[in-house]
Short mmCIF file of C-alpha atoms in Angstrom, two decimals:
data_model
loop_
_atom_site.label_atom_id
_atom_site.label_comp_id
_atom_site.label_asym_id
_atom_site.label_seq_id
_atom_site.Cartn_x
_atom_site.Cartn_y
_atom_site.Cartn_z
CA MET A 972 -35.23 12.33 30.00
CA ARG A 973 -32.59 11.09 32.44
CA ILE A 974 -29.34 11.28 30.48
CA LEU A 975 -26.07 9.72 31.65
CA PHE A 976 -22.86 11.05 30.09
CA ILE A 977 -19.65 9.00 30.06
CA GLU A 978 -16.50 11.02 30.76
CA ASN A 979 -14.07 11.19 27.86
CA ARG A 980 -11.16 13.30 29.08
CA GLU A 981 -10.70 16.50 27.01
CA LYS A 982 -14.01 16.11 25.20
CA THR A 983 -15.82 16.19 28.56
CA ARG A 984 -15.53 19.98 28.57
CA PHE A 985 -17.52 20.16 25.36
CA TRP A 986 -20.21 17.76 26.57
CA SER A 987 -20.40 19.63 29.86
CA ALA A 988 -21.61 22.68 27.92
CA ILE A 989 -24.20 20.53 26.14
CA ALA A 990 -25.34 18.93 29.41
CA ALA A 991 -25.75 22.33 31.08
CA ARG A 992 -28.08 23.45 28.32
CA LEU A 993 -30.04 20.20 28.47
CA GLU A 994 -30.39 20.55 32.23
CA ALA A 995 -31.67 24.10 31.79
CA ASN A 996 -34.30 22.69 29.41
CA GLY A 997 -35.60 20.30 32.06
CA HIS A 998 -33.62 17.12 31.44
CA VAL A 999 -31.89 15.35 34.33
CA VAL A 1000 -28.21 14.76 33.64
CA ALA A 1001 -25.48 12.78 35.37
CA TRP A 1002 -21.90 11.71 34.74
CA ALA A 1003 -19.94 8.50 35.12
CA VAL A 1004 -16.35 9.65 35.58
CA GLN A 1005 -13.36 7.32 35.39
CA ASN A 1006 -10.65 10.01 35.47
CA PRO A 1007 -11.24 12.38 38.43
CA MET A 1008 -9.11 15.14 36.88
CA PHE A 1009 -11.98 15.76 34.46
CA ALA A 1010 -14.79 15.80 37.04
CA ASP A 1011 -14.69 19.44 38.18
CA GLY A 1012 -17.53 21.77 37.25
CA LEU A 1013 -19.76 19.21 35.58
CA PRO A 1014 -23.49 19.98 35.71
CA GLY A 1015 -25.89 17.53 37.29
CA GLN A 1016 -25.06 14.51 39.42
CA VAL A 1017 -21.47 13.31 39.21
CA PHE A 1018 -20.46 9.73 39.96
CA VAL A 1019 -16.67 9.56 40.28
CA MET A 1020 -15.68 5.91 40.18
CA PRO A 1021 -12.92 5.12 42.70
CA PHE A 1022 -9.76 3.47 41.48
CA PRO A 1023 -9.56 -0.23 42.29
CA ALA A 1024 -7.37 -1.57 45.04
CA PRO A 1025 -4.30 -3.51 43.87
CA ALA A 1026 -5.73 -6.65 42.34
CA PRO A 1027 -4.36 -10.16 42.83
CA ALA A 1028 -3.27 -12.13 39.82
CA VAL A 1029 -6.19 -13.04 37.57
CA ALA A 1030 -6.69 -15.63 34.88
CA ALA A 1031 -5.32 -14.99 31.42
CA TRP A 1032 -7.26 -12.66 29.15
CA ASP A 1033 -10.35 -14.42 27.77
CA PRO A 1034 -11.95 -12.56 24.82
CA GLU A 1035 -15.18 -14.53 25.22
CA GLU A 1036 -15.63 -13.28 28.78
CA TRP A 1037 -15.28 -9.62 27.74
CA PRO A 1038 -16.19 -9.51 24.02
CA LEU A 1039 -16.59 -5.73 23.84
CA LEU A 1040 -13.21 -5.20 25.50
CA ALA A 1041 -11.28 -6.90 22.69
CA THR A 1042 -10.13 -3.49 21.44
CA ASP A 1043 -9.17 -1.97 24.80
CA ARG A 1044 -6.06 0.09 23.99
CA GLY A 1045 -4.93 0.02 27.61
CA ARG A 1046 -4.55 -3.75 27.57
CA GLN A 1047 -3.36 -3.93 23.97
CA TYR A 1048 -0.74 -1.18 24.02
CA PHE A 1049 -0.22 0.22 27.52
CA GLU A 1050 0.33 -2.93 29.62
CA SER A 1051 -2.65 -2.16 31.88
CA GLY A 1052 -3.92 -5.75 31.93
CA HIS A 1053 -7.54 -6.63 32.57
CA ALA A 1054 -7.76 -7.23 36.33
CA HIS A 1055 -9.58 -3.90 36.77
CA TYR A 1056 -12.52 -4.79 34.51
CA SER A 1057 -14.58 -6.46 37.27
CA HIS A 1058 -14.15 -3.47 39.59
CA TYR A 1059 -15.43 -0.98 37.01
CA GLU A 1060 -18.20 -3.31 35.91
CA ALA A 1061 -19.48 -3.27 39.50
CA GLN A 1062 -19.17 0.53 39.61
CA TYR A 1063 -21.33 0.87 36.52
CA ARG A 1064 -23.97 -1.44 37.92
CA ALA A 1065 -24.21 0.77 41.00
CA ILE A 1066 -24.39 3.98 38.92
CA PHE A 1067 -27.09 2.60 36.63
CA ASP A 1068 -29.05 1.34 39.65
CA SER A 1069 -28.80 4.72 41.36
CA PHE A 1070 -29.45 7.08 38.44
CA GLN A 1071 -31.74 4.91 36.29
CA PRO A 1072 -30.85 6.56 32.96
CA GLY A 1073 -33.18 6.51 29.99
CA LEU A 1074 -30.33 7.38 27.62
CA VAL A 1075 -26.54 7.05 27.76
CA LEU A 1076 -24.23 9.25 25.68
CA GLY A 1077 -20.56 8.37 25.32
CA GLU A 1078 -17.95 7.03 22.98
CA GLY A 1079 -16.96 3.41 22.52
CA THR A 1080 -13.18 3.67 22.58
CA LEU A 1081 -11.71 3.48 26.10
CA PHE A 1082 -12.18 0.48 28.37
CA HIS A 1083 -14.61 2.24 30.73
CA GLU A 1084 -16.75 3.38 27.79
CA LEU A 1085 -16.90 -0.17 26.46
CA LEU A 1086 -17.97 -1.41 29.90
CA ALA A 1087 -20.70 1.25 29.91
CA VAL A 1088 -21.89 -0.04 26.52
CA ALA A 1089 -22.04 -3.56 27.93
CA GLU A 1090 -24.05 -2.42 30.96
CA ALA A 1091 -26.48 -0.45 28.81
CA ARG A 1092 -26.97 -3.47 26.57
CA ARG A 1093 -27.72 -5.68 29.58
CA ARG A 1094 -30.46 -3.29 30.63
CA SER A 1095 -31.77 -2.50 27.12
CA ILE A 1096 -30.98 1.19 27.63
CA PRO A 1097 -30.10 3.08 24.42
CA TYR A 1098 -26.41 4.00 24.26
CA PHE A 1099 -25.34 6.38 21.51
CA HIS A 1100 -21.98 7.69 20.38
CA PRO A 1101 -22.49 11.21 18.99
CA SER A 1102 -19.97 11.45 16.15
CA ALA A 1103 -18.99 14.19 13.73
CA GLU A 1104 -19.55 13.33 10.10
CA ARG A 1105 -16.41 13.36 7.99
CA TYR A 1106 -18.22 15.02 5.08
CA PRO A 1107 -19.81 17.45 5.80
CA GLN A 1108 -18.04 18.36 9.01
CA ASP A 1109 -20.70 20.72 10.33
CA ARG A 1110 -23.11 17.83 10.96
CA PHE A 1111 -23.11 14.91 13.37
CA CYS A 1112 -24.97 11.67 13.87
CA PHE A 1113 -25.78 9.26 16.68
CA PHE A 1114 -24.15 5.84 16.25
CA ARG A 1115 -25.58 2.93 18.23
CA ASP A 1116 -22.97 2.00 20.88
CA VAL A 1117 -19.92 0.54 19.06
CA THR A 1118 -21.41 0.38 15.56
CA GLN A 1119 -21.64 2.84 12.66
CA GLU A 1120 -25.39 2.33 12.56
CA ALA A 1121 -26.84 5.85 12.64
CA TYR A 1122 -30.09 6.38 14.51
CA ALA A 1123 -32.85 8.78 13.47
CA GLY A 1124 -31.61 12.02 11.88
CA GLU A 1125 -33.48 15.20 11.00
CA GLY A 1126 -34.05 14.26 7.36
CA TYR A 1127 -32.44 17.42 6.00
CA GLN A 1128 -31.71 17.73 2.27
CA TYR A 1129 -29.35 20.24 0.66
CA PRO A 1130 -30.45 22.21 -2.39
CA GLU A 1131 -29.17 20.22 -5.36
CA GLU A 1132 -26.77 22.93 -6.57
CA GLU A 1133 -25.29 23.31 -3.08
CA ALA A 1134 -24.78 19.55 -2.72
CA LEU A 1135 -23.10 19.31 -6.11
CA SER A 1136 -20.87 22.31 -5.40
CA TYR A 1137 -19.76 20.77 -2.10
CA ALA A 1138 -19.08 17.43 -3.78
CA GLN A 1139 -16.99 19.17 -6.43
CA ARG A 1140 -14.83 20.80 -3.73
CA VAL A 1141 -14.20 17.41 -2.10
CA ALA A 1142 -13.33 15.87 -5.48
CA GLU A 1143 -10.81 18.65 -6.14
CA GLY A 1144 -9.30 18.51 -2.63
CA ARG A 1145 -10.57 21.98 -1.71
CA GLU A 1146 -12.67 20.85 1.27
CA ALA A 1147 -9.96 20.18 3.85
CA LEU A 1148 -10.85 18.17 6.94
CA VAL A 1149 -10.47 20.10 10.20
CA TYR A 1150 -7.81 17.78 11.59
CA MET A 1151 -5.76 18.20 8.40
CA ARG A 1152 -5.79 21.99 8.36
CA LYS A 1153 -2.48 23.66 9.16
CA ARG A 1154 -2.27 26.17 12.00
CA GLY A 1155 -0.43 29.46 11.93
CA ARG A 1156 2.46 30.28 14.25
CA ILE A 1157 0.23 31.62 17.03
CA GLY A 1158 -2.11 28.67 16.65
CA LEU A 1159 0.78 26.24 16.97
CA MET A 1160 2.04 28.02 20.10
CA LEU A 1161 -1.40 27.87 21.69
CA ARG A 1162 -1.72 24.21 20.81
CA LYS A 1163 1.62 23.47 22.49
CA LEU A 1164 0.50 25.28 25.63
CA GLU A 1165 -2.82 23.43 25.65
CA TRP A 1166 -1.01 20.16 25.04
CA ALA A 1167 1.27 20.79 28.02
CA TRP A 1168 -1.75 21.65 30.18
CA THR A 1169 -3.76 18.55 29.28
CA ARG A 1170 -0.71 16.27 29.56
CA GLY A 1171 -0.17 17.71 33.03
CA ARG A 1172 -3.71 16.79 34.03
CA VAL A 1173 -3.25 13.27 32.70
CA PHE A 1174 0.05 12.94 34.60
CA PHE A 1175 -1.48 14.07 37.89
CA ALA A 1176 -4.36 11.68 37.33
CA ARG A 1177 -1.80 8.92 37.00
CA LEU A 1178 -0.28 9.91 40.33
CA ARG A 1179 -3.75 9.54 41.84
CA GLY A 1180 -4.17 6.05 40.38
CA GLU A 1181 -5.37 6.28 36.74
CA ARG A 1182 -3.24 3.63 35.04
CA TYR A 1183 -5.69 2.04 32.65
CA ASN A 1184 -6.24 4.42 29.72
CA THR A 1185 -2.85 6.14 29.59
CA PRO A 1186 0.72 4.80 29.55
CA GLY A 1187 3.18 6.01 32.15
CA PRO A 1188 5.85 8.51 31.03
CA LEU A 1189 8.54 5.86 30.72
CA LEU A 1190 6.34 3.48 28.74
CA LYS A 1191 5.14 6.36 26.57
CA TRP A 1192 8.74 7.28 25.81
CA ARG A 1193 9.56 3.66 24.94
CA LEU A 1194 6.53 3.38 22.67
CA GLU A 1195 7.35 6.59 20.81
CA ARG A 1196 10.98 5.54 20.51
CA ARG A 1197 9.90 2.23 18.96
CA VAL A 1198 7.71 4.06 16.44
CA LYS A 1199 10.69 6.21 15.41
CA GLN A 1200 12.91 3.13 15.09
CA ARG A 1201 10.31 1.33 12.99
CA LEU A 1202 9.81 4.39 10.82
CA ALA A 1203 13.56 4.42 10.18
CA GLN A 1204 13.31 0.77 9.08
CA TRP A 1205 10.40 1.73 6.82
CA HIS A 1206 12.58 4.40 5.21
CA SER A 1207 15.26 1.78 4.48
CA LEU A 1208 12.70 -0.35 2.63
CA GLU A 1209 10.51 2.26 0.94
CA ARG A 1210 10.23 2.75 -2.79
CA PRO A 1211 7.59 3.88 -5.31
CA VAL A 1212 5.66 1.56 -7.58
CA GLU A 1213 7.86 1.13 -10.62
CA ALA A 1214 6.82 1.35 -14.26
CA GLY A 1215 5.33 -1.93 -15.41
CA GLU A 1216 4.21 -2.95 -11.90
CA GLN A 1217 0.56 -3.36 -10.93
CA ALA A 1218 -0.32 -2.66 -7.31
CA ILE A 1219 -3.31 -2.31 -5.01
CA LEU A 1220 -2.97 0.52 -2.51
CA TYR A 1221 -3.61 0.02 1.21
CA PRO A 1222 -3.48 3.30 3.20
CA MET A 1223 -2.80 2.45 6.83
CA GLN A 1224 -5.11 3.81 9.51
CA MET A 1225 -3.74 5.20 12.74
CA ALA A 1226 -3.94 2.99 15.83
CA PRO A 1227 -5.03 3.18 18.52
CA GLU A 1228 -8.12 4.98 17.28
CA ALA A 1229 -11.80 4.12 17.47
CA ASN A 1230 -12.11 4.36 13.70
CA ILE A 1231 -10.11 1.20 13.02
CA ASP A 1232 -10.10 -0.44 16.46
CA VAL A 1233 -13.86 -0.34 17.03
CA TRP A 1234 -15.64 0.49 13.77
CA GLY A 1235 -13.21 -1.61 11.78
CA ARG A 1236 -14.14 -4.86 13.49
CA PRO A 1237 -13.69 -7.66 12.52
CA TYR A 1238 -11.00 -6.25 10.20
CA ASN A 1239 -9.14 -4.14 12.76
CA ASP A 1240 -5.96 -6.26 12.45
CA GLN A 1241 -4.45 -4.35 9.53
CA VAL A 1242 -1.53 -6.70 8.91
CA ASP A 1243 -3.95 -9.61 8.66
CA VAL A 1244 -6.00 -7.59 6.14
CA MET A 1245 -2.85 -6.99 4.08
CA ARG A 1246 -2.07 -10.70 4.06
CA ARG A 1247 -5.58 -11.43 2.86
CA ILE A 1248 -5.31 -8.86 0.07
CA VAL A 1249 -2.02 -10.38 -1.14
CA ALA A 1250 -3.47 -13.90 -0.98
CA ALA A 1251 -6.56 -12.87 -2.95
CA ALA A 1252 -4.67 -11.00 -5.68
CA PRO A 1253 -3.01 -12.68 -8.68
CA ALA A 1254 0.74 -13.27 -8.51
CA ASN A 1255 1.45 -10.33 -10.83
CA VAL A 1256 -0.36 -7.81 -8.59
CA LYS A 1257 1.49 -6.27 -5.67
CA LEU A 1258 0.35 -4.51 -2.53
CA ALA A 1259 1.56 -0.93 -2.02
CA ILE A 1260 1.28 0.17 1.60
CA LYS A 1261 1.08 3.85 2.48
CA CYS A 1262 1.87 4.71 6.08
CA ASN A 1263 -0.27 7.16 8.00
CA PRO A 1264 1.06 10.75 7.86
CA LYS A 1265 1.34 10.62 11.67
CA PRO A 1266 2.25 6.99 12.33
CA LYS A 1267 1.68 5.49 15.75
CA TYR A 1268 1.42 1.94 17.01
CA GLU A 1269 0.13 0.53 13.71
CA MET A 1270 3.79 0.90 12.69
CA SER A 1271 4.60 -2.50 14.20
CA ASP A 1272 7.35 -5.09 14.08
CA GLU A 1273 4.80 -7.50 12.59
CA LEU A 1274 4.16 -5.08 9.73
CA LEU A 1275 7.85 -4.68 8.93
CA ALA A 1276 8.47 -8.43 9.16
CA PHE A 1277 5.60 -8.99 6.71
CA ALA A 1278 7.04 -6.41 4.30
CA ARG A 1279 10.47 -8.05 4.42
CA SER A 1280 9.17 -11.59 3.96
CA GLU A 1281 6.63 -10.91 1.22
CA PRO A 1282 8.22 -9.94 -2.13
CA ARG A 1283 4.89 -8.63 -3.43
CA VAL A 1284 4.74 -5.89 -0.79
CA ILE A 1285 5.89 -2.35 -1.56
CA LEU A 1286 6.35 0.17 1.24
CA LEU A 1287 5.72 3.54 -0.37
CA PRO A 1288 7.87 6.53 0.61
CA ALA A 1289 6.53 7.87 3.91
CA ALA A 1290 6.44 11.42 2.54
CA MET A 1291 4.36 10.45 -0.51
CA ARG A 1292 1.02 12.26 -0.73
CA MET A 1293 -2.20 10.36 -1.25
CA PRO A 1294 -2.88 11.65 -4.80
CA ASP A 1295 0.57 10.47 -5.88
CA ALA A 1296 0.05 7.08 -4.25
CA MET A 1297 -3.33 6.73 -5.95
CA ALA A 1298 -1.81 7.62 -9.32
CA GLN A 1299 0.68 4.76 -9.03
CA CYS A 1300 -1.90 2.08 -8.15
CA ILE A 1301 -4.91 0.31 -9.64
CA GLY A 1302 -7.02 1.52 -6.72
CA ALA A 1303 -7.18 1.41 -2.95
CA ILE A 1304 -8.78 -0.78 -0.32
CA THR A 1305 -9.66 0.73 3.04
CA ILE A 1306 -11.41 -0.70 6.06
CA CYS A 1307 -13.03 2.52 7.28
CA GLY A 1308 -10.69 5.33 6.28
CA THR A 1309 -11.76 8.75 5.00
CA VAL A 1310 -10.20 7.89 1.63
CA GLY A 1311 -13.26 5.69 1.01
CA PHE A 1312 -15.59 8.68 1.27
CA GLU A 1313 -13.38 10.83 -0.93
CA ALA A 1314 -13.41 8.21 -3.70
CA VAL A 1315 -17.20 8.37 -3.84
CA PHE A 1316 -16.91 12.12 -4.49
CA GLY A 1317 -14.49 11.41 -7.35
CA ARG A 1318 -11.13 11.81 -5.62
CA GLY A 1319 -9.21 8.62 -6.35
CA ARG A 1320 -10.49 5.06 -6.55
CA CYS A 1321 -11.27 3.04 -3.42
CA ILE A 1322 -13.32 0.14 -2.10
CA SER A 1323 -14.47 0.39 1.55
CA VAL A 1324 -15.02 -2.70 3.68
CA ARG A 1325 -16.61 -1.23 6.82
CA HIS A 1326 -18.55 1.91 5.88
CA PRO A 1327 -22.27 1.05 6.21
CA VAL A 1328 -23.45 4.34 4.69
CA ILE A 1329 -21.32 3.68 1.60
CA THR A 1330 -22.47 0.05 1.42
CA GLU A 1331 -26.10 1.17 1.50
CA ASN A 1332 -25.88 4.11 -0.89
CA CYS A 1333 -22.87 3.36 -3.14
CA PRO A 1334 -22.55 -0.44 -3.38
CA ASP A 1335 -19.97 -0.22 -6.19
CA HIS A 1336 -17.65 1.37 -3.63
CA ALA A 1337 -18.16 -1.30 -0.96
CA ALA A 1338 -17.23 -4.89 -0.23
CA ALA A 1339 -18.05 -7.27 2.60
CA THR A 1340 -14.52 -8.68 2.84
CA PRO A 1341 -10.98 -7.77 1.74
CA GLU A 1342 -11.17 -10.60 -0.80
CA GLU A 1343 -14.31 -9.18 -2.39
CA ALA A 1344 -12.64 -5.76 -2.50
CA VAL A 1345 -9.74 -7.26 -4.48
CA ARG A 1346 -12.14 -8.94 -6.90
CA LYS A 1347 -14.00 -5.67 -7.49
CA LEU A 1348 -10.85 -3.63 -8.08
CA LEU A 1349 -9.42 -6.14 -10.54
CA GLY A 1350 -12.59 -7.46 -12.18
CA GLU A 1351 -14.97 -4.50 -12.28
CA PRO A 1352 -13.30 -1.52 -13.97
CA ARG A 1353 -15.87 1.01 -12.71
CA SER A 1354 -16.00 -0.16 -9.10
CA GLY A 1355 -14.63 2.35 -6.65
CA ILE A 1356 -14.66 5.22 -9.14
CA GLY A 1357 -16.94 8.06 -8.09
CA SER A 1358 -17.94 11.50 -9.28
CA PRO A 1359 -19.29 14.75 -7.84
CA VAL A 1360 -22.78 13.61 -8.86
CA LEU A 1361 -22.42 10.38 -6.88
CA GLY A 1362 -20.79 12.30 -4.04
CA ALA A 1363 -23.73 14.69 -3.91
CA ARG A 1364 -26.05 11.68 -3.59
CA LEU A 1365 -23.98 10.33 -0.68
CA LEU A 1366 -23.93 13.80 0.88
CA GLN A 1367 -27.74 13.87 0.85
CA ALA A 1368 -27.89 10.44 2.52
CA ILE A 1369 -25.52 11.65 5.24
CA ALA A 1370 -27.60 14.82 5.69
CA ARG A 1371 -30.77 12.76 6.21
CA ARG A 1372 -29.23 10.68 8.99
CA SER A 1373 -27.54 13.57 10.83
CA TYR A 1374 -28.09 16.84 12.69
CA PRO A 1375 -26.48 20.30 12.39
CA GLY A 1376 -23.59 20.92 14.75
CA TYR A 1377 -19.87 20.38 15.04
CA ILE A 1378 -18.56 17.82 17.54
CA SER A 1379 -14.97 17.96 18.74
CA ASP A 1380 -12.94 18.55 21.87
CA PRO A 1381 -11.83 22.10 22.70
CA PHE A 1382 -8.19 21.02 22.58
CA SER A 1383 -8.52 20.13 18.89
CA SER A 1384 -10.91 22.91 17.93
CA ARG A 1385 -12.24 25.73 20.09
CA ALA A 1386 -15.00 26.29 17.55
CA CYS A 1387 -17.00 23.47 19.13
CA LEU A 1388 -17.61 25.64 22.22
CA ALA A 1389 -19.16 28.53 20.29
CA PRO A 1390 -22.60 29.25 21.84
CA GLU A 1391 -24.41 28.75 18.55
CA ASN A 1392 -22.75 25.36 18.07
CA VAL A 1393 -23.54 24.26 21.63
CA ALA A 1394 -27.17 25.22 21.00
CA LYS A 1395 -27.29 23.20 17.76
CA VAL A 1396 -25.80 20.04 19.30
CA ALA A 1397 -28.04 20.27 22.36
CA GLN A 1398 -31.05 20.59 20.05
CA GLY A 1399 -29.88 17.48 18.20
CA VAL A 1400 -29.79 15.56 21.49
CA GLU A 1401 -33.31 16.73 22.29
CA GLN A 1402 -34.50 15.53 18.89
CA LEU A 1403 -32.88 12.17 19.67
CA VAL A 1404 -34.81 12.07 22.95
CA ILE A 1405 -38.06 12.69 21.06
CA HIS A 1406 -37.29 9.78 18.69
CA ILE A 1407 -36.56 7.48 21.63
CA GLU A 1408 -39.72 8.44 23.48
CA ARG A 1409 -41.82 7.91 20.37
CA ALA A 1410 -40.22 4.52 19.76
CA GLU A 1411 -40.95 3.47 23.35
CA ALA A 1412 -44.53 4.69 23.32
CA PRO A 1413 -47.21 1.93 23.52
CA GLY A 1414 -47.98 0.61 20.06
CA ALA A 1415 -45.08 2.45 18.45
CA ASN A 1416 -43.15 0.96 15.57
CA PRO A 1417 -39.43 1.01 16.64
CA SER A 1418 -38.33 1.42 13.02
#
């Protein structure tokens, strides 16, 4: 199989190890690289896309012209505009013409990845985003381009006792997610050194012309300063849900992040979702908003203005833990946050709006719209309430659609580069290739 990888900054190092193993097994690999600082040492053919020349003024942003680019964080947050889209679109056409991939592997977050998705769609070439499962974290699946539609899977099933034991640990909060685990002193020091190293690479890339996925130092400082100022305003407004009050909980999701920006579509505008929840709820029900533990650009002026103007909005104390927030509220509504999975296992109560695997396997925990989620929380007393037994059932569904292996970037977790993990993930890719080849065989049933 001819496999084209899309560069994704720090995670490229991990996928380079996978690609090297695939190449050794006879596959032909290549790379489409937007940021040249991450092009060194990649196996196979490497296409480094040149930076565009200074572009003349272009027409105003038209979402209909670039529908997949609606969530481009560079344009939305980093003032990068959209004049460069045409240049990179042409670069991708040339790369696809030259390499003729049968499979494209990449994420669907950054602008150049979204353009790669668009090009693959035009040519009917399968594009998959390999993504770690949230529970369990030692498995991963292949999502079709910018969706959460998982493709294939090895069909694995846990022994029933093992599945139930795992679900019980999630319900009791004893199965901590990797990104939530605290590091020791040495671990924190190493992380700071790695952070300085990778930020240095990003800065030098900017000097060479990469101005589309990353803000400049001054803009970055201004953005972080605004977040701190807005968080201070949040503190001035925050309070718990008082005795006698009824409230629906909305835990905010970090932005920019693919989880809400891409998978959350068309509900990726979180303030709009909050307005819809308030409008759908009776006048005696309030909306309690919990900020993300590490707030970023979702902490917006629009959010604070909404909280000030709407008397039914409660901004919970920023330091409040999720179990305490859940205890004060009727239940939660999430678009595609991890809290939705945890509720299925029996940890809290939550309705998810954009989790296809929950919609398919646990319909009482899912809704098609924010309004339906409100109706379920208020009108169906059992909706959104899970248990270890139900969680074990969801775990088995996730196991069927996934493959063994841990996907991350080495900056976040060095464990992803362990030889045994690289072997597992590479084997998962090869199983994906087999599924694709069978689906494309004459007379095959694509389902």
